[in-house]
Amino acid sequence: MTKDELWQALLAQIQFNISKANFATWFKNTGIMFKKSGEVIISVPNNFSKEWLENKYNKTIFKILHSLDEEIKEVKYAVARPELKMKIAPASSQTEDWVDVPQLEFQEFKVNKETNLNPRYTFENFIVAPFNELPQAAAWAVVNSPGLVYNPLFVYGGVGLGKTHLLQAIGNEVIKKSPQKRIKYISSEKFASGIVNSIKNHNIEKFKSLYKDIDVLIIDDVQFLAGKEKTQEEFFHIFNALYEKNKQIVISSDRPPKAISALEERLRSRFEGGMIADISYPDFETRLAILKAKSSEKKLNFSNDIFEYLANNIQRNIRELEGALNRLVAYQRLNNQSPNLEVVKTLLKNVIFSPKKITTPEKIIKAVSFFYDLKERDIIMVSRKKEIVKPRQVAMYLLREELKSSFPFIGRKFGGKDHTTAIHAYHKIVKEMEISENLTEEINLIKEQVYRL
Ligand code: ADP
Ligand code: MG
């Protein structure tokens, strides 16, 4: 990809993430000034834009550029001198053109501040097939008689398979039927940080009172409560208080209650006391149906070989199916024509990778050292160099997380270190990921790489 093509591809994707006004304001007269050995310099028209892009959009820009070209490791911004600008940014009339490209199905859905519900997630646009029939039916039952049939309702399943969509749909539907009902949707991470903060600020009672009069409490991704004892304790009390009043509790997790380690026994048995429903994986026919439904929502159509290519290659994640489709939509809108299969393959090179997620310690070490620009042996040898410490901890973390390696094994793998070093590294990274979005992002990028090697 040339740097102009790269930038065009980025603009096409950015449009999904921000409003039209913001897009026109901040991305007008931008371009790639320079691209060399993993570094991209983005030209911006003035200092104001520079600051704004750096502070508000840098993460998104980096993420997209990296997904388009994984060599890219760093993004910088520079104000273009006028004479340079002529060359790098499209001429102004052209600029207007792409700014005026019809919005790529961008709709601003407002998340309700009180309930945290996003109106985009409804039952109407939730496709039901054998892989999610049971949780969907259970969700409806909950909507029809909150607190009375399945309490709690515990939905579990892999990433990107519709847990959040279904949970939010329950909330939206209950409100639609009974607007006076009080609903609260919260991710368990937010819940946990709410607890931690209120303990720090000595207003835990006030925090708890927010949950006192809720009719339907929805907790997403409860696996993140693992190991957070204080939060679990508070949650347990809130749970019991609501449960005793026949208030509905809905929970999601990426795994069943019994597989969440470091979950207090009494909480686990509470979760198991209601209805447990799992979302499995959509089969090929279902994936095709999802793609077709989603493209007709966007009023676009693609040929069957393209749909089949996507459905064959993206098997375990509806979010990725949607993401791939969005790229094709962007292409179509920008070029005013449907991509053919060859183009689709190039467009999706970075999205489609082996559906079988298999890796090895060697691949993890390779991906980590590649990402941090280090030599593999630096990571695995006994070295106390400061810049090695974090990458090594990340590698240890990934060995544990992705391969479930034992701590003594991890210790041995990294220059014969003691297992306590591995345990320390693992927990250090887990802790840091809780507070640092950057680290989480970094680790996600490394993981992608791990499964592509
Ligand atoms: P999870 O919470 O399980 O990681 P999400 O609920 O965030 O997954 O779903 C990922 C994306 O896929 C969302 O955009 C969601 O709307 C879409 N999606 C998931 N399942 C369905 C479905 N059954 N029908 C339509 N869209 C779905
Ligand atoms: Mg989710």
Short mmCIF file of C-alpha atoms and ligand atoms in Angstrom, two decimals:
data_model
loop_
_atom_site.label_atom_id
_atom_site.label_comp_id
_atom_site.label_asym_id
_atom_site.label_seq_id
_atom_site.Cartn_x
_atom_site.Cartn_y
_atom_site.Cartn_z
CA MET A 1 0.00 0.00 0.00
CA THR A 2 1.30 3.44 -0.79
CA LYS A 3 1.08 6.02 1.92
CA ASP A 4 -1.88 7.68 0.25
CA GLU A 5 -3.75 4.40 -0.02
CA LEU A 6 -2.94 3.70 3.58
CA TRP A 7 -4.36 7.04 4.64
CA GLN A 8 -7.48 6.58 2.54
CA ALA A 9 -8.04 3.18 4.12
CA LEU A 10 -7.64 4.75 7.54
CA LEU A 11 -10.10 7.53 6.77
CA ALA A 12 -12.61 4.99 5.58
CA GLN A 13 -12.44 3.25 8.92
CA ILE A 14 -12.25 6.31 11.12
CA GLN A 15 -15.61 7.34 9.80
CA PHE A 16 -17.19 4.48 11.70
CA ASN A 17 -15.87 5.73 14.94
CA ILE A 18 -16.66 9.41 15.00
CA SER A 19 -19.38 11.82 14.06
CA LYS A 20 -19.46 13.43 10.66
CA ALA A 21 -18.75 16.84 12.11
CA ASN A 22 -15.73 15.62 14.00
CA PHE A 23 -14.50 13.78 11.00
CA ALA A 24 -14.72 16.85 8.80
CA THR A 25 -13.09 19.05 11.44
CA TRP A 26 -10.17 16.96 12.44
CA PHE A 27 -9.32 14.93 9.38
CA LYS A 28 -9.57 17.59 6.76
CA ASN A 29 -6.20 18.37 5.19
CA THR A 30 -4.46 15.52 6.88
CA GLY A 31 -2.28 12.98 5.18
CA ILE A 32 0.75 10.83 5.64
CA MET A 33 3.84 12.93 5.30
CA PHE A 34 6.34 10.24 5.78
CA LYS A 35 6.55 6.53 6.38
CA LYS A 36 9.71 4.72 7.19
CA SER A 37 10.85 1.76 9.25
CA GLY A 38 7.80 1.36 11.38
CA GLU A 39 7.22 5.06 11.86
CA VAL A 40 4.50 7.11 10.31
CA ILE A 41 4.37 10.87 10.40
CA ILE A 42 0.97 12.34 9.87
CA SER A 43 0.74 15.82 8.50
CA VAL A 44 -1.82 18.13 10.02
CA PRO A 45 -2.73 21.67 9.03
CA ASN A 46 -2.02 23.41 12.33
CA ASN A 47 -0.94 23.00 15.91
CA PHE A 48 -4.44 22.87 17.15
CA SER A 49 -5.24 19.83 15.02
CA LYS A 50 -1.97 18.30 16.02
CA GLU A 51 -2.79 18.48 19.69
CA TRP A 52 -6.30 17.29 19.18
CA LEU A 53 -5.34 14.27 17.11
CA GLU A 54 -2.55 13.38 19.48
CA ASN A 55 -4.75 13.55 22.52
CA LYS A 56 -8.05 12.27 21.28
CA TYR A 57 -7.49 10.06 18.33
CA ASN A 58 -3.99 8.75 18.58
CA LYS A 59 -5.02 5.39 19.93
CA THR A 60 -7.62 4.80 17.25
CA ILE A 61 -5.32 6.00 14.50
CA PHE A 62 -2.52 3.79 15.68
CA LYS A 63 -4.75 0.79 16.01
CA ILE A 64 -6.15 1.15 12.52
CA LEU A 65 -2.80 1.85 10.89
CA HIS A 66 -1.27 -1.09 12.65
CA SER A 67 -4.08 -3.34 11.52
CA LEU A 68 -3.53 -2.22 7.94
CA ASP A 69 0.21 -2.53 8.08
CA GLU A 70 1.62 -4.38 11.00
CA GLU A 71 5.08 -2.95 10.47
CA ILE A 72 3.83 0.33 11.82
CA LYS A 73 4.84 0.73 15.41
CA GLU A 74 4.80 4.44 15.96
CA VAL A 75 2.69 7.34 14.85
CA LYS A 76 3.75 10.96 15.09
CA TYR A 77 2.16 14.22 14.03
CA ALA A 78 3.68 17.20 12.36
CA VAL A 79 2.32 20.48 11.15
CA ALA A 80 2.79 20.63 7.41
CA ARG A 81 4.47 23.69 6.01
CA PRO A 82 2.22 25.19 3.32
CA GLU A 83 4.51 24.34 0.42
CA LEU A 84 4.68 20.75 1.59
CA LYS A 85 1.01 20.51 2.12
CA MET A 86 0.34 20.86 -1.56
CA LYS A 87 2.12 17.63 -2.15
CA ILE A 88 0.99 15.54 0.71
CA ALA A 89 -2.59 16.43 1.35
CA PRO A 90 -5.07 16.00 -1.45
CA ALA A 91 -5.83 19.28 -3.21
CA SER A 92 -8.56 21.09 -1.37
CA SER A 93 -11.36 20.34 -3.81
CA GLN A 94 -10.57 16.67 -3.57
CA THR A 95 -10.44 16.93 0.16
CA GLU A 96 -13.97 18.21 0.19
CA ASP A 97 -14.89 15.22 -1.90
CA TRP A 98 -13.82 12.64 0.53
CA VAL A 99 -15.09 14.57 3.46
CA ASP A 100 -18.44 14.53 1.77
CA VAL A 101 -18.46 10.82 1.13
CA PRO A 102 -21.85 9.67 2.36
CA GLN A 103 -21.60 8.60 5.93
CA LEU A 104 -20.74 4.98 6.23
CA GLU A 105 -23.82 3.99 8.12
CA PHE A 106 -22.69 6.13 10.94
CA GLN A 107 -25.41 6.59 13.45
CA GLU A 108 -24.86 8.19 16.75
CA PHE A 109 -26.52 6.11 19.37
CA LYS A 110 -26.67 7.77 22.72
CA VAL A 111 -25.95 5.65 25.70
CA ASN A 112 -28.34 6.50 28.48
CA LYS A 113 -26.36 7.87 31.43
CA GLU A 114 -28.69 6.48 34.03
CA THR A 115 -29.09 2.93 32.72
CA ASN A 116 -25.93 2.68 30.59
CA LEU A 117 -28.07 1.13 27.89
CA ASN A 118 -27.28 1.65 24.24
CA PRO A 119 -30.44 1.71 22.12
CA ARG A 120 -28.53 0.10 19.26
CA TYR A 121 -28.82 -3.30 20.92
CA THR A 122 -32.31 -4.69 20.49
CA PHE A 123 -34.03 -8.02 20.10
CA GLU A 124 -35.20 -6.97 16.65
CA ASN A 125 -31.69 -6.84 15.28
CA PHE A 126 -30.45 -9.86 17.21
CA ILE A 127 -30.30 -12.81 14.88
CA VAL A 128 -31.40 -16.08 16.41
CA ALA A 129 -30.03 -19.41 15.28
CA PRO A 130 -29.29 -22.72 16.99
CA PHE A 131 -26.06 -21.42 18.51
CA ASN A 132 -27.85 -18.78 20.59
CA GLU A 133 -31.44 -19.99 20.70
CA LEU A 134 -31.42 -20.99 24.32
CA PRO A 135 -29.96 -17.79 25.78
CA GLN A 136 -32.22 -15.74 23.54
CA ALA A 137 -35.31 -17.61 24.72
CA ALA A 138 -34.19 -17.27 28.33
CA ALA A 139 -33.65 -13.56 27.77
CA TRP A 140 -37.21 -13.20 26.50
CA ALA A 141 -38.55 -15.09 29.47
CA VAL A 142 -36.71 -12.65 31.72
CA VAL A 143 -38.18 -9.69 29.84
CA ASN A 144 -41.67 -11.10 30.26
CA SER A 145 -41.38 -11.78 33.96
CA PRO A 146 -38.35 -10.09 35.44
CA GLY A 147 -37.23 -11.62 38.70
CA LEU A 148 -39.65 -14.49 38.52
CA VAL A 149 -38.46 -17.17 36.13
CA TYR A 150 -34.72 -17.34 35.78
CA ASN A 151 -32.85 -15.56 38.51
CA PRO A 152 -30.09 -14.89 37.94
CA LEU A 153 -29.83 -15.44 34.23
CA PHE A 154 -26.21 -16.27 33.52
CA VAL A 155 -25.18 -16.11 29.86
CA TYR A 156 -21.73 -17.21 28.84
CA GLY A 157 -19.83 -17.56 25.59
CA GLY A 158 -16.70 -16.53 23.70
CA VAL A 159 -15.64 -13.09 22.59
CA GLY A 160 -17.76 -11.23 20.06
CA LEU A 161 -20.64 -13.67 20.06
CA GLY A 162 -23.39 -11.39 21.25
CA LYS A 163 -23.38 -11.46 25.04
CA THR A 164 -23.38 -7.70 25.46
CA HIS A 165 -25.93 -7.32 22.67
CA LEU A 166 -28.30 -9.78 24.32
CA LEU A 167 -27.90 -8.34 27.82
CA GLN A 168 -28.48 -4.82 26.59
CA ALA A 169 -31.48 -5.97 24.55
CA ILE A 170 -33.04 -7.29 27.75
CA GLY A 171 -32.61 -3.89 29.39
CA ASN A 172 -33.96 -1.99 26.40
CA GLU A 173 -36.95 -4.26 26.05
CA VAL A 174 -37.88 -4.12 29.73
CA ILE A 175 -37.84 -0.32 29.58
CA LYS A 176 -39.92 -0.37 26.43
CA LYS A 177 -42.57 -2.48 28.12
CA SER A 178 -42.42 -0.82 31.50
CA PRO A 179 -40.81 2.61 31.36
CA GLN A 180 -41.05 3.03 35.12
CA LYS A 181 -38.74 0.08 35.77
CA ARG A 182 -35.25 0.91 36.92
CA ILE A 183 -32.51 -0.82 34.98
CA LYS A 184 -28.79 -0.68 35.39
CA TYR A 185 -26.27 -2.14 33.01
CA ILE A 186 -22.65 -2.14 34.12
CA SER A 187 -19.53 -4.03 33.19
CA SER A 188 -17.95 -5.81 36.08
CA GLU A 189 -14.76 -3.80 35.55
CA LYS A 190 -16.64 -0.53 35.98
CA PHE A 191 -18.43 -1.97 38.93
CA ALA A 192 -15.13 -2.99 40.51
CA SER A 193 -13.53 0.39 39.99
CA GLY A 194 -16.66 2.03 41.43
CA ILE A 195 -16.22 -0.05 44.56
CA VAL A 196 -12.52 0.66 44.83
CA ASN A 197 -13.03 4.39 44.42
CA SER A 198 -15.85 4.60 46.86
CA ILE A 199 -13.83 2.73 49.45
CA LYS A 200 -11.03 5.17 48.91
CA ASN A 201 -13.38 8.12 49.25
CA HIS A 202 -15.25 6.64 52.19
CA ASN A 203 -18.61 6.64 50.49
CA ILE A 204 -19.22 2.98 49.92
CA GLU A 205 -22.69 3.24 51.46
CA LYS A 206 -23.62 5.84 48.90
CA PHE A 207 -22.32 3.59 46.14
CA LYS A 208 -24.36 0.68 47.41
CA SER A 209 -27.47 2.81 47.68
CA LEU A 210 -27.33 3.32 43.89
CA TYR A 211 -28.16 -0.35 43.55
CA LYS A 212 -30.81 -0.53 46.22
CA ASP A 213 -33.87 0.22 44.11
CA ILE A 214 -32.93 -1.40 40.85
CA ASP A 215 -35.44 -3.70 39.17
CA VAL A 216 -33.08 -5.28 36.69
CA LEU A 217 -29.34 -5.33 37.35
CA ILE A 218 -27.19 -6.37 34.40
CA ILE A 219 -23.54 -7.18 35.02
CA ASP A 220 -21.44 -7.79 31.92
CA ASP A 221 -18.22 -9.80 31.79
CA VAL A 222 -18.33 -10.96 35.36
CA GLN A 223 -15.14 -12.97 34.87
CA PHE A 224 -13.27 -9.77 35.62
CA LEU A 225 -14.37 -10.01 39.23
CA ALA A 226 -12.03 -12.97 39.59
CA GLY A 227 -9.52 -12.34 42.30
CA LYS A 228 -11.08 -9.05 43.41
CA GLU A 229 -12.18 -10.15 46.83
CA LYS A 230 -13.49 -6.91 48.23
CA THR A 231 -15.52 -6.25 45.10
CA GLN A 232 -16.93 -9.75 45.17
CA GLU A 233 -17.98 -9.28 48.74
CA GLU A 234 -19.82 -6.06 48.02
CA PHE A 235 -21.36 -7.55 44.93
CA PHE A 236 -22.54 -10.51 46.96
CA HIS A 237 -24.42 -8.19 49.32
CA ILE A 238 -25.98 -6.22 46.50
CA PHE A 239 -26.91 -9.44 44.75
CA ASN A 240 -28.57 -10.88 47.83
CA ALA A 241 -30.49 -7.75 48.64
CA LEU A 242 -31.93 -7.59 45.13
CA TYR A 243 -32.51 -11.31 44.90
CA GLU A 244 -34.49 -11.35 48.11
CA LYS A 245 -36.74 -8.65 46.74
CA ASN A 246 -37.33 -10.71 43.57
CA LYS A 247 -35.41 -8.26 41.45
CA GLN A 248 -33.89 -9.59 38.26
CA ILE A 249 -30.16 -10.08 37.91
CA VAL A 250 -28.58 -10.85 34.55
CA ILE A 251 -24.93 -11.77 34.26
CA SER A 252 -22.58 -12.55 31.42
CA SER A 253 -19.17 -14.10 31.37
CA ASP A 254 -16.77 -15.60 28.89
CA ARG A 255 -16.93 -18.90 30.76
CA PRO A 256 -19.29 -20.82 33.03
CA PRO A 257 -19.30 -20.00 36.76
CA LYS A 258 -17.38 -23.12 37.68
CA ALA A 259 -14.53 -22.12 35.37
CA ILE A 260 -14.02 -18.68 36.88
CA SER A 261 -11.08 -19.16 39.16
CA ALA A 262 -10.75 -17.05 42.27
CA LEU A 263 -14.49 -16.61 42.47
CA GLU A 264 -15.79 -16.95 45.97
CA GLU A 265 -17.72 -20.15 46.48
CA ARG A 266 -20.85 -18.44 47.77
CA LEU A 267 -20.97 -16.21 44.70
CA ARG A 268 -20.43 -19.15 42.40
CA SER A 269 -23.27 -21.08 43.96
CA ARG A 270 -25.52 -18.01 43.65
CA PHE A 271 -24.72 -17.83 39.95
CA GLU A 272 -25.39 -21.51 39.53
CA GLY A 273 -28.70 -21.20 41.32
CA GLY A 274 -30.47 -19.62 38.35
CA MET A 275 -30.44 -20.33 34.66
CA ILE A 276 -27.15 -20.86 32.86
CA ALA A 277 -27.29 -20.56 29.09
CA ASP A 278 -24.36 -20.63 26.73
CA ILE A 279 -23.85 -19.03 23.36
CA SER A 280 -21.85 -21.42 21.22
CA TYR A 281 -20.48 -20.76 17.74
CA PRO A 282 -22.60 -19.99 14.69
CA ASP A 283 -22.37 -22.59 11.93
CA PHE A 284 -21.57 -21.74 8.33
CA GLU A 285 -25.21 -21.21 7.29
CA THR A 286 -25.77 -18.93 10.23
CA ARG A 287 -22.67 -16.92 9.49
CA LEU A 288 -23.91 -16.44 5.95
CA ALA A 289 -27.32 -15.38 7.21
CA ILE A 290 -25.75 -12.89 9.61
CA LEU A 291 -23.65 -11.36 6.83
CA LYS A 292 -26.62 -11.07 4.52
CA ALA A 293 -28.84 -9.57 7.18
CA LYS A 294 -26.19 -7.06 8.18
CA SER A 295 -25.49 -5.98 4.63
CA SER A 296 -29.14 -5.54 3.83
CA GLU A 297 -29.40 -3.37 6.96
CA LYS A 298 -26.78 -1.24 5.24
CA LYS A 299 -28.70 -1.47 1.99
CA LEU A 300 -25.81 -3.10 0.21
CA ASN A 301 -25.25 -6.43 -1.35
CA PHE A 302 -22.18 -8.44 -2.23
CA SER A 303 -21.82 -11.46 -4.44
CA ASN A 304 -22.22 -14.91 -2.97
CA ASP A 305 -18.58 -15.86 -3.38
CA ILE A 306 -17.66 -12.90 -1.19
CA PHE A 307 -20.17 -13.77 1.51
CA GLU A 308 -18.96 -17.35 1.41
CA TYR A 309 -15.34 -16.29 1.62
CA LEU A 310 -16.08 -14.30 4.78
CA ALA A 311 -18.25 -16.99 6.33
CA ASN A 312 -15.61 -19.61 5.63
CA ASN A 313 -12.75 -17.63 7.02
CA ILE A 314 -14.22 -15.90 10.04
CA GLN A 315 -15.72 -18.61 12.15
CA ARG A 316 -15.70 -17.74 15.75
CA ASN A 317 -16.61 -14.14 16.16
CA ILE A 318 -19.55 -12.08 15.00
CA ARG A 319 -17.78 -8.84 15.78
CA GLU A 320 -15.06 -9.82 13.30
CA LEU A 321 -17.67 -10.74 10.70
CA GLU A 322 -19.18 -7.29 11.13
CA GLY A 323 -15.77 -5.64 11.02
CA ALA A 324 -14.90 -7.38 7.78
CA LEU A 325 -18.20 -6.41 6.26
CA ASN A 326 -17.67 -2.80 7.30
CA ARG A 327 -14.40 -2.72 5.43
CA LEU A 328 -16.11 -3.89 2.29
CA VAL A 329 -18.84 -1.33 2.78
CA ALA A 330 -16.24 1.39 3.15
CA TYR A 331 -14.52 0.24 -0.01
CA GLN A 332 -17.76 0.20 -1.91
CA ARG A 333 -18.76 3.66 -0.75
CA LEU A 334 -15.40 5.18 -1.51
CA ASN A 335 -14.94 3.58 -4.90
CA ASN A 336 -18.53 3.44 -5.92
CA GLN A 337 -18.25 -0.19 -6.87
CA SER A 338 -18.32 -3.57 -5.22
CA PRO A 339 -14.97 -5.17 -4.55
CA ASN A 340 -14.31 -8.44 -6.35
CA LEU A 341 -13.05 -11.47 -4.50
CA GLU A 342 -9.38 -10.66 -5.11
CA VAL A 343 -9.81 -7.17 -3.72
CA VAL A 344 -11.70 -8.57 -0.76
CA LYS A 345 -8.83 -10.90 0.01
CA THR A 346 -6.40 -8.01 0.12
CA LEU A 347 -8.71 -5.80 2.09
CA LEU A 348 -9.14 -8.47 4.70
CA LYS A 349 -5.63 -9.78 4.83
CA ASN A 350 -5.24 -8.55 8.35
CA VAL A 351 -8.62 -9.64 9.60
CA ILE A 352 -8.60 -13.17 8.41
CA PHE A 353 -6.23 -15.50 10.03
CA SER A 354 -6.28 -19.12 11.00
CA PRO A 355 -9.47 -19.93 12.83
CA LYS A 356 -7.62 -22.55 14.77
CA LYS A 357 -6.07 -20.72 17.65
CA ILE A 358 -2.96 -22.67 18.31
CA THR A 359 0.27 -21.26 19.52
CA THR A 360 3.52 -22.25 21.20
CA PRO A 361 5.83 -20.63 23.75
CA GLU A 362 8.26 -19.95 20.90
CA LYS A 363 5.67 -18.02 18.93
CA ILE A 364 4.72 -15.98 21.95
CA ILE A 365 8.33 -15.09 22.64
CA LYS A 366 8.85 -14.24 19.00
CA ALA A 367 5.80 -11.98 18.87
CA VAL A 368 6.71 -10.20 22.08
CA SER A 369 10.28 -9.53 21.03
CA PHE A 370 9.11 -8.40 17.62
CA PHE A 371 6.64 -6.00 19.16
CA TYR A 372 9.13 -4.44 21.55
CA ASP A 373 11.91 -4.57 19.03
CA LEU A 374 14.16 -6.80 21.09
CA LYS A 375 16.14 -9.90 20.38
CA GLU A 376 14.46 -13.13 21.43
CA ARG A 377 17.41 -14.20 23.46
CA ASP A 378 17.31 -10.95 25.43
CA ILE A 379 13.90 -11.89 26.63
CA ILE A 380 14.69 -15.42 27.63
CA MET A 381 18.17 -14.93 29.06
CA VAL A 382 18.97 -13.71 32.53
CA SER A 383 19.26 -10.03 31.99
CA ARG A 384 18.34 -7.27 34.32
CA LYS A 385 18.29 -4.56 31.73
CA LYS A 386 15.43 -2.27 32.55
CA GLU A 387 13.90 -2.19 29.10
CA ILE A 388 13.66 -5.99 29.08
CA VAL A 389 11.74 -6.33 32.32
CA LYS A 390 8.32 -5.41 31.04
CA PRO A 391 8.46 -7.34 27.75
CA ARG A 392 9.59 -10.38 29.63
CA GLN A 393 6.72 -10.07 32.08
CA VAL A 394 4.34 -9.71 29.17
CA ALA A 395 5.73 -12.87 27.59
CA MET A 396 5.34 -14.76 30.85
CA TYR A 397 1.82 -13.47 31.21
CA LEU A 398 0.94 -14.65 27.70
CA LEU A 399 2.41 -18.09 28.27
CA ARG A 400 0.18 -18.43 31.29
CA GLU A 401 -2.89 -16.85 29.74
CA GLU A 402 -2.79 -18.38 26.26
CA LEU A 403 -1.16 -21.72 26.91
CA LYS A 404 -2.07 -22.27 30.55
CA SER A 405 1.58 -23.14 31.15
CA SER A 406 2.51 -23.93 34.72
CA PHE A 407 4.52 -21.34 36.61
CA PRO A 408 7.53 -23.65 37.11
CA PHE A 409 7.53 -24.32 33.35
CA ILE A 410 7.42 -20.60 32.62
CA GLY A 411 10.25 -19.99 35.08
CA ARG A 412 12.40 -22.62 33.37
CA LYS A 413 11.61 -21.26 29.93
CA PHE A 414 12.95 -17.85 30.90
CA GLY A 415 16.52 -18.57 31.86
CA GLY A 416 15.73 -21.02 34.66
CA LYS A 417 14.02 -18.54 36.89
CA ASP A 418 12.15 -19.56 39.98
CA HIS A 419 8.39 -20.12 39.65
CA THR A 420 7.74 -17.24 42.04
CA THR A 421 9.24 -14.89 39.46
CA ALA A 422 6.72 -16.16 36.93
CA ILE A 423 3.85 -15.79 39.38
CA HIS A 424 4.96 -12.27 40.21
CA ALA A 425 5.23 -11.36 36.53
CA TYR A 426 1.79 -12.74 35.76
CA HIS A 427 0.06 -10.88 38.57
CA LYS A 428 1.95 -7.70 37.86
CA ILE A 429 0.67 -7.65 34.28
CA VAL A 430 -2.87 -8.60 35.31
CA LYS A 431 -2.88 -5.72 37.79
CA GLU A 432 -1.42 -3.25 35.36
CA MET A 433 -3.86 -4.17 32.64
CA GLU A 434 -6.63 -3.23 35.03
CA ILE A 435 -5.41 0.32 35.19
CA SER A 436 -3.67 0.80 31.87
CA GLU A 437 -5.70 0.70 28.71
CA ASN A 438 -2.50 1.14 26.76
CA LEU A 439 -1.03 -2.04 28.09
CA THR A 440 -4.25 -3.91 27.36
CA GLU A 441 -4.17 -2.60 23.84
CA GLU A 442 -0.52 -3.56 23.43
CA ILE A 443 -1.18 -7.06 24.64
CA ASN A 444 -4.13 -7.43 22.30
CA LEU A 445 -1.95 -6.44 19.37
CA ILE A 446 0.71 -8.91 20.44
CA LYS A 447 -1.92 -11.64 20.76
CA GLU A 448 -3.12 -10.99 17.24
CA GLN A 449 0.44 -11.38 16.08
CA VAL A 450 0.93 -14.54 18.12
CA TYR A 451 -1.89 -16.26 16.29
CA ARG A 452 -0.69 -15.14 12.94
CA LEU A 453 2.84 -16.49 13.24
P1 ADP B 1 -19.65 -10.12 23.24
O1 ADP B 1 -20.24 -9.23 24.29
O2 ADP B 1 -20.10 -11.54 23.37
O3 ADP B 1 -18.18 -10.00 23.11
P2 ADP B 1 -21.13 -8.39 21.45
O4 ADP B 1 -22.48 -8.49 22.06
O5 ADP B 1 -20.36 -7.17 21.72
O6 ADP B 1 -20.25 -9.66 21.83
O7 ADP B 1 -21.28 -8.64 19.88
C1 ADP B 1 -20.30 -8.28 18.94
C2 ADP B 1 -20.94 -7.65 17.73
O8 ADP B 1 -21.68 -8.61 17.02
C3 ADP B 1 -21.93 -6.56 18.10
O9 ADP B 1 -21.83 -5.52 17.17
C4 ADP B 1 -23.27 -7.24 18.02
O10 ADP B 1 -24.30 -6.33 17.67
C5 ADP B 1 -23.04 -8.26 16.93
N1 ADP B 1 -23.83 -9.47 17.18
C6 ADP B 1 -23.53 -10.47 18.02
N2 ADP B 1 -24.46 -11.43 18.00
C7 ADP B 1 -25.39 -11.03 17.13
C8 ADP B 1 -26.61 -11.59 16.66
N3 ADP B 1 -27.06 -12.77 17.11
N4 ADP B 1 -27.31 -10.90 15.74
C9 ADP B 1 -26.87 -9.72 15.28
N5 ADP B 1 -25.72 -9.12 15.67
C10 ADP B 1 -24.99 -9.77 16.59
MG MG B 2 -19.28 -7.95 25.58
#
